[in-house]
Coordinates of C-alpha atoms in Angstrom, one line a residue:
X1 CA -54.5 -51.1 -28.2
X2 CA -53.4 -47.9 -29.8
X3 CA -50.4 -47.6 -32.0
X4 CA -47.9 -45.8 -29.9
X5 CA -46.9 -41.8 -31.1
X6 CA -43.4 -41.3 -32.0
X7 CA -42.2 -37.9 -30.7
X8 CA -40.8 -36.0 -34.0
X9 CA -37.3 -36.1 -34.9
X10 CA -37.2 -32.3 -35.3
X11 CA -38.8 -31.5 -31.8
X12 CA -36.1 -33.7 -30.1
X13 CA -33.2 -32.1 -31.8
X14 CA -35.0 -28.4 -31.4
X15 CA -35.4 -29.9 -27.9
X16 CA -31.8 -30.5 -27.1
X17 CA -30.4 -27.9 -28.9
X18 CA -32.7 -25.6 -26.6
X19 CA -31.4 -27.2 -23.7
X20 CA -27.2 -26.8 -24.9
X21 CA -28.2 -23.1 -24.9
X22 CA -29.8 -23.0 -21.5
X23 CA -27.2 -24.1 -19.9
X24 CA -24.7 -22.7 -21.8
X25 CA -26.1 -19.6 -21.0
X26 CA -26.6 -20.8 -17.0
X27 CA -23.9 -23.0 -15.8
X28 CA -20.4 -21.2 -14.9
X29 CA -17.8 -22.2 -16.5
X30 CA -13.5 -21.9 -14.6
X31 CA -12.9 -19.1 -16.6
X32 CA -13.6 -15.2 -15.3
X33 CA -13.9 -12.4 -17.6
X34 CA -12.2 -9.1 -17.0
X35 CA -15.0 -6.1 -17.8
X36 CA -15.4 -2.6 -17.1
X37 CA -16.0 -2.1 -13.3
X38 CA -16.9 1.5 -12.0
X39 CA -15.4 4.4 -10.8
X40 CA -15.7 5.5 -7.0
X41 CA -16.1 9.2 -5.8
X42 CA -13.4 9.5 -2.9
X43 CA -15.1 12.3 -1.0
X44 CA -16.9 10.1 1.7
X45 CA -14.3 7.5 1.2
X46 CA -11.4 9.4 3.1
X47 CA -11.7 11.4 6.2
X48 CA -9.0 13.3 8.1
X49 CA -9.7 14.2 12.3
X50 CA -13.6 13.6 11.2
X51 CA -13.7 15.9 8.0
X52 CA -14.5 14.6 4.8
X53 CA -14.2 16.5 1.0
X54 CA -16.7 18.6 0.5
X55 CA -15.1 20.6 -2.3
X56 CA -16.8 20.7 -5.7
X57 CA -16.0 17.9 -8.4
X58 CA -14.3 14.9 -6.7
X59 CA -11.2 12.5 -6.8
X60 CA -12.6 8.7 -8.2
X61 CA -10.8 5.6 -8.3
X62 CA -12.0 2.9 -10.8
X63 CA -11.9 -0.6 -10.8
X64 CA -12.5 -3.6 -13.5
X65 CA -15.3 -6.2 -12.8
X66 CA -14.6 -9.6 -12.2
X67 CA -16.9 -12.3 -13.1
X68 CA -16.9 -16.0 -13.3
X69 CA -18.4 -16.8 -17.1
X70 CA -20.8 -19.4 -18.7
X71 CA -20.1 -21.2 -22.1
X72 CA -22.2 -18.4 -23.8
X73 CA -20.0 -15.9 -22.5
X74 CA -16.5 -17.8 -22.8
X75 CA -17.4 -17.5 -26.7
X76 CA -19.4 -13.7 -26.6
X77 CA -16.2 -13.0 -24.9
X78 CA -13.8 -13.0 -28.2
X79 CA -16.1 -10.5 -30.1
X80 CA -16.5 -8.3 -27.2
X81 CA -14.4 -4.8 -26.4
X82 CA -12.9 -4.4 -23.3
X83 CA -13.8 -8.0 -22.2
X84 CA -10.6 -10.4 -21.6
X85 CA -10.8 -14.1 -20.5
X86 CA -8.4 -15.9 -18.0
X87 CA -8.5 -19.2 -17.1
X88 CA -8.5 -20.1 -13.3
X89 CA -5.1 -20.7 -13.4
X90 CA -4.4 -17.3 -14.6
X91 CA -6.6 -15.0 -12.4
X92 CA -5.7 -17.3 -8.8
X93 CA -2.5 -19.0 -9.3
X94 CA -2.4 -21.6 -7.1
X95 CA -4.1 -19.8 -4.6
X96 CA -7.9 -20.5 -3.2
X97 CA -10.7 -18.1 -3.9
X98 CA -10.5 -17.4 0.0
X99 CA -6.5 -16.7 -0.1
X100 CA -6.9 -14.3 -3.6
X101 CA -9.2 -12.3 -1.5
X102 CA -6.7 -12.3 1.4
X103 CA -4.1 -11.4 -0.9
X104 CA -6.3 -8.5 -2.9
X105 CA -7.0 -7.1 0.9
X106 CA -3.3 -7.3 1.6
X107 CA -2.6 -4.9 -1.3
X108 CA -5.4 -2.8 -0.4
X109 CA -4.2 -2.6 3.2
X110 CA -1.0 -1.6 1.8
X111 CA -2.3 0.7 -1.2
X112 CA -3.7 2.7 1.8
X113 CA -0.8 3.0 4.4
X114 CA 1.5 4.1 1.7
X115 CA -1.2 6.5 0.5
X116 CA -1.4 8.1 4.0
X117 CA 2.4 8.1 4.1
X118 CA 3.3 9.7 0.7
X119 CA 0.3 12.6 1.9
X120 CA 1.9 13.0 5.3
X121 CA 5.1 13.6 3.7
X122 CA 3.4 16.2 1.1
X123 CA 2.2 18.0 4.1
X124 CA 4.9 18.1 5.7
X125 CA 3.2 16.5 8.9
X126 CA 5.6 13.8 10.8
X127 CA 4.7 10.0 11.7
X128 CA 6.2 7.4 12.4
X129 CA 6.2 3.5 10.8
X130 CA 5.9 1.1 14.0
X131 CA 7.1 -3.0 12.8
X132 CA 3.8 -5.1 13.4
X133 CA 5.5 -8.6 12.3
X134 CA 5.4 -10.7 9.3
X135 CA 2.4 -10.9 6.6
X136 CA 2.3 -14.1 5.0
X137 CA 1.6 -13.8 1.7
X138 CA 2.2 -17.7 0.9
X139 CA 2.6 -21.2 2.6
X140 CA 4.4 -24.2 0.7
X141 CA 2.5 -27.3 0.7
X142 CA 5.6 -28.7 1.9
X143 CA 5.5 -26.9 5.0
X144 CA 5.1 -28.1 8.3
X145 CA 2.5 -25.1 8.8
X146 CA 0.8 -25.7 5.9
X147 CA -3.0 -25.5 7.1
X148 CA -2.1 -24.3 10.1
X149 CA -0.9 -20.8 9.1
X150 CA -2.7 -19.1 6.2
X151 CA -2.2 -15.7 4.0
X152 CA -3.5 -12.8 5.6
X153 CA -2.2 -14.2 9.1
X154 CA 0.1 -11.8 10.8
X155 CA 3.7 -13.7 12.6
X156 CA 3.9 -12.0 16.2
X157 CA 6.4 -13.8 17.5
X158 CA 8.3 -17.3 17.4
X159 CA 9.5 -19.5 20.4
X160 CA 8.8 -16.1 22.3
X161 CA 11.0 -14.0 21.1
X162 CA 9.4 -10.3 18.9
X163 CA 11.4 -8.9 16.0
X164 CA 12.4 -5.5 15.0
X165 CA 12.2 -6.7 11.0
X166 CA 11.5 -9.6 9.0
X167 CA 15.3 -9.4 8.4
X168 CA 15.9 -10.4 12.2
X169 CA 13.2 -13.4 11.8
X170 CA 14.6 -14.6 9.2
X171 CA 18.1 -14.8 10.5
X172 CA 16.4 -16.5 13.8
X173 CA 14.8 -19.3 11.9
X174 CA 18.2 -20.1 9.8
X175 CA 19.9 -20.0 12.7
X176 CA 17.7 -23.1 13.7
X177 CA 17.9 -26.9 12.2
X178 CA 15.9 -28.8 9.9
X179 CA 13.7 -30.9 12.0
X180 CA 13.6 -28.4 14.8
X181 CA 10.5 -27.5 16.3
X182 CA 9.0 -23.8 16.2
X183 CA 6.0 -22.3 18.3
X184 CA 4.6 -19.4 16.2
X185 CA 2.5 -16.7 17.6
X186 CA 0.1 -14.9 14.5
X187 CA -2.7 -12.6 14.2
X188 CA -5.9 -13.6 12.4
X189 CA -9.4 -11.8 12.0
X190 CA -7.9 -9.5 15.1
X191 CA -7.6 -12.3 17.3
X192 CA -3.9 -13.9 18.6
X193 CA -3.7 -17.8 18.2
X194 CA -0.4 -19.8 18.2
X195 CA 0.3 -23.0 16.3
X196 CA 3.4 -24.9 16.1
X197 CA 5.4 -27.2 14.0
X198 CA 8.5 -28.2 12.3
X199 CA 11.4 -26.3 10.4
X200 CA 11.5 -27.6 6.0
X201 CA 15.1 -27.0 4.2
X202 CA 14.5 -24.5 1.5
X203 CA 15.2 -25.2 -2.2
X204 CA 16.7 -21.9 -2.3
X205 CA 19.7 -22.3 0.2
X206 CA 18.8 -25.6 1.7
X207 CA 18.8 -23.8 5.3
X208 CA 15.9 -24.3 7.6
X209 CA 13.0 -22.5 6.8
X210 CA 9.4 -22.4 7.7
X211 CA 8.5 -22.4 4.0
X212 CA 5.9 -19.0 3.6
X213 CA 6.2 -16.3 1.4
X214 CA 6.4 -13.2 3.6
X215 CA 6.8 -9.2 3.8
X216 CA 6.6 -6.9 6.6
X217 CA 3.5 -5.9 7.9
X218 CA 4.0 -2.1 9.3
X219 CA 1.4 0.2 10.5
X220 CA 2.0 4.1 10.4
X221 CA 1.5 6.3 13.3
X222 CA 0.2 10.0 13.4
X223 CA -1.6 12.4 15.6
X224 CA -3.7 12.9 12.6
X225 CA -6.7 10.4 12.7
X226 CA -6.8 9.5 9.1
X227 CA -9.6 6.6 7.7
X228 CA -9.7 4.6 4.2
X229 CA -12.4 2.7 3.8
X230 CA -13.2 1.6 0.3
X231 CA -15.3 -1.0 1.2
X232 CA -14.9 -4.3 -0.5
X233 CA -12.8 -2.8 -2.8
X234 CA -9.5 -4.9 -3.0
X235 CA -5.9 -4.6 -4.9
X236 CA -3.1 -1.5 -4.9
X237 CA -4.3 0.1 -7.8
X238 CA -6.5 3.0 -5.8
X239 CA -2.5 4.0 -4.5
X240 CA -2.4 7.1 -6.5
X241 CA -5.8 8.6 -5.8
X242 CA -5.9 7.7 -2.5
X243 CA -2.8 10.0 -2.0
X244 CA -4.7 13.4 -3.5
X245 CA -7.6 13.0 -1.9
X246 CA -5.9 12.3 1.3
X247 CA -3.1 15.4 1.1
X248 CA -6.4 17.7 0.0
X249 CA -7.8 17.1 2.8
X250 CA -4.4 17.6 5.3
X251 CA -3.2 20.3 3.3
X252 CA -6.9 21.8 3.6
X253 CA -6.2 22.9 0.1
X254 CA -9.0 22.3 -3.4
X255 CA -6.1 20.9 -6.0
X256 CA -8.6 19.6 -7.9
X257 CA -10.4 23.2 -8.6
X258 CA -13.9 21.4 -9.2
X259 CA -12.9 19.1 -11.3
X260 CA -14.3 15.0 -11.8
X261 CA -10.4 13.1 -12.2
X262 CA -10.3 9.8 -12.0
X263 CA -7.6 7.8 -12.2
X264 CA -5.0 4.7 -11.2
X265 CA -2.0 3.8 -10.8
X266 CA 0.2 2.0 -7.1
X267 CA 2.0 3.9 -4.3
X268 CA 5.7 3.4 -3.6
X269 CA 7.2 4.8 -0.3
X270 CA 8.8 7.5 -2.0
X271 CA 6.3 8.8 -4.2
X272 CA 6.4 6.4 -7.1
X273 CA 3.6 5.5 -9.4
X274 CA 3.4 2.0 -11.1
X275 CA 1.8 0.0 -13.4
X276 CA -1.3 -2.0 -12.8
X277 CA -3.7 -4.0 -15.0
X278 CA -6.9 -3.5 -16.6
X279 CA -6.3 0.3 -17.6
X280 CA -8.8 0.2 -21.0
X281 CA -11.5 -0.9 -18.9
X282 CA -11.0 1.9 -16.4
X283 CA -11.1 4.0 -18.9
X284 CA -14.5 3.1 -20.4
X285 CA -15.9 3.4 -16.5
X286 CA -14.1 7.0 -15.6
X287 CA -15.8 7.8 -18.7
X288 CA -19.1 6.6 -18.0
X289 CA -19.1 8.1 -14.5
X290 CA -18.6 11.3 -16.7
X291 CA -14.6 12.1 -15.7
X292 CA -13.1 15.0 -17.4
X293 CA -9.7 13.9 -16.1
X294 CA -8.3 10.8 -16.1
X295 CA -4.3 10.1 -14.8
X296 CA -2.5 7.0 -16.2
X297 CA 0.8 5.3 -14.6
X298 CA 3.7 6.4 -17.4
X299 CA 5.8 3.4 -16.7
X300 CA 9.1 2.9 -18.4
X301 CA 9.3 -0.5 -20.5
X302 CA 12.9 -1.7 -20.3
X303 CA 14.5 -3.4 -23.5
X304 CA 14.5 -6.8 -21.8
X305 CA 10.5 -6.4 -20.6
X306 CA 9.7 -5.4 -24.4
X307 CA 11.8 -8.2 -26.0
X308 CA 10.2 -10.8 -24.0
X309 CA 6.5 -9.0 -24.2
X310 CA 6.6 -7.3 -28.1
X311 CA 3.5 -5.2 -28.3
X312 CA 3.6 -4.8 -24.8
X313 CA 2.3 -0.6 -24.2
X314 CA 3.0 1.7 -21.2
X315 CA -0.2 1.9 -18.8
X316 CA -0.4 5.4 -20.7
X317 CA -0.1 4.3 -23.8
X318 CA -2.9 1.5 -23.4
X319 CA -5.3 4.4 -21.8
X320 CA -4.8 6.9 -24.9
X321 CA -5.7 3.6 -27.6
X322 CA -8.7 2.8 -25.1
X323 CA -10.1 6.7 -24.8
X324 CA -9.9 6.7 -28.5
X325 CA -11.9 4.0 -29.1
X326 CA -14.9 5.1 -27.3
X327 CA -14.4 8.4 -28.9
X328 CA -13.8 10.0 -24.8
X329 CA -13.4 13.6 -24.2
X330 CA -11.2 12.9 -21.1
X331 CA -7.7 14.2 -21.2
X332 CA -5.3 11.2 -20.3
X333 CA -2.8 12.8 -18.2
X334 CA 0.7 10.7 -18.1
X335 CA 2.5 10.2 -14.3
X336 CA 5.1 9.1 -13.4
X337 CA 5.0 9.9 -9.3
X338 CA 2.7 12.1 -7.5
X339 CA 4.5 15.2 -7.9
X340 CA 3.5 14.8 -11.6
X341 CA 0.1 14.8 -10.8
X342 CA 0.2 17.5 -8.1
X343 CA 2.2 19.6 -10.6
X344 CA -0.7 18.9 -13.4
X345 CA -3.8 20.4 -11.1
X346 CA -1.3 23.3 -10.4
X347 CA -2.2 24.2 -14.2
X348 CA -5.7 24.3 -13.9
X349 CA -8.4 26.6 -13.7
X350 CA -11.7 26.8 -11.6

């Protein structure tokens, strides 16, 4: 009989060493890294009555890529530019991969009708904002309706009865008791469902509640057929450049003179841009994509915001540090609303 071979110390270790890399390198880990994403031509994006942009240059919106990471990556990601980590926790909340989503469409949804009604307004062209019912944006696990409603889901109706605002439904419900039984009529995927179930107290005012997070859902209404469609693109940060690419095209007039701008920055009602995340790694893809423009929300920091954030930079501020770094030739153009922006392309030439 043969003396058995003993397998070499050194292969076993190389051997296990080799397969610590593989799957560090393989298996994802709960932690998402926050990367440069890409920036989106809005010409075939927007149309107005059937017409699309087809002025030179173009209006892009950018985004950041999100991406779940392995062990590799978790510790590439502290030597890396432009890459941040967040936990789980951080980047969902409590919230399910499926209700994020819901949530990002939400703001997308909302990025958009905003955009189409800051544009109308620019062009002088009337509407009119119907109520829809109530968005849910959240439902408490102590709620009644917990699994029964979800976020995304539109509230029609309840016991019946249609509301004018979410002010009047929310005065309905209190007006009820804790322990009192409500039949709610929602939207979901297009379709009309009802569900019912019983009235929480809330922590906040110990009245009877539901127990959802909510905001109104309105839809605006124009004799102008305007479309958004940014694909799977999700979140309120397109707002801004939504908003001159979709007055261009009502006012029939070239602002942007045939120029590549990019840019981000939310909506308000009233003309408003705001803040959003991510700005250095929008920068790094509006300057990849070859944008000679680039226009940055110049939000004001209050004294309290900065005392409990020190360090914390204007979305301006951040975009200058980042367009330095990579050595861009883009000029960072600071806005505060739309006007800003719109008085900005007044100043340039063809």
């Amino acid at each position: 009989m043969s003396e058995k071979k003993k397998f070499p110390l050194k292969w076993l270790l190389a051997f296990l060493a080799a397969s610590v890399i593989i799957l560090g390198t393989l298996l994802p880990l709960p932690f998402y890294l926050e990367v440069p994403g890409t920036a989106e031509k809005l010409t075939h994006v927007v149309t107005v009555n059937g017409k699309s942009d087809e002025e030179k240059g173009a209006f892009m919106l950018t985004t950041v890529g999100i991406r779940q990471a392995t062990g590799v990556q978790v510790l590439m990601s502290h030597f890396m530019d432009f890459t941040d980590l967040y936990s789980k926790e951080e980047l969902f909340g409590q919230s399910t991969s499926d209700e994020y989503n819901d949530m990002q469409k939400y703001y997308m949804d909302s990025s958009e009708n905003n955009a189409t009604k800051v544009a109308l307004d620019l062009a002088n062209i009337p509407y009119e904002m119907v109520f829809k019912g109530i968005y849910v944006l959240n439902v408490q696990k102590t709620s009644d309706f917990y699994g029964k409603l979800k976020v995304g889901d539109t509230v029609t109706s309840v016991d019946g009865q249609h509301f004018q605002t979410s002010e009047e439904f929310m005065n309905y419900v209190k007006s009820k008791k804790v322990g009192d039984n409500l039949s709610v009529t929602y939207e979901r995927n297009g379709e009309e469902k009802e569900t019912s179930g019983k009235l929480i107290e809330l922590p906040t005012d110990h009245k009877a509640g539901i127990g959802i997070q909510l905001t109104d859902r309105t839809d605006l209404e124009t004799s102008e057929n305007i479309k958004i469609d940014a694909g799977d693109i999700g979140g309120p940060s397109a707002g801004l450049m939504f908003t001159l690419e979709t007055y261009s095209l009502l006012a029939n007039k070239d602002i942007r003179k045939g120029h590549l701008i990019a840019g981000t920055g939310t909506m308000s009602y009233d003309g408003t841009v705001g803040r959003i995340g991510g700005i250095d790694k929008k920068i790094v893809a509006a300057d990849k994509a070859g944008a000679e423009i680039f226009f940055a929300p110049d939000d004001d920091l209050s004294e309290d915001l900065l005392k409990a954030n020190p360090g914390l930079k204007s979305n301006y501020q951040e975009a200058l540090a980042a367009a330095k770094k990579i050595n861009s030739k883009m000029t960072i153009v600071p806005v505060k609303t739309v006007q800003d922006a719109l008085d900005y392309l007044e100043t340039l030439g063809k």
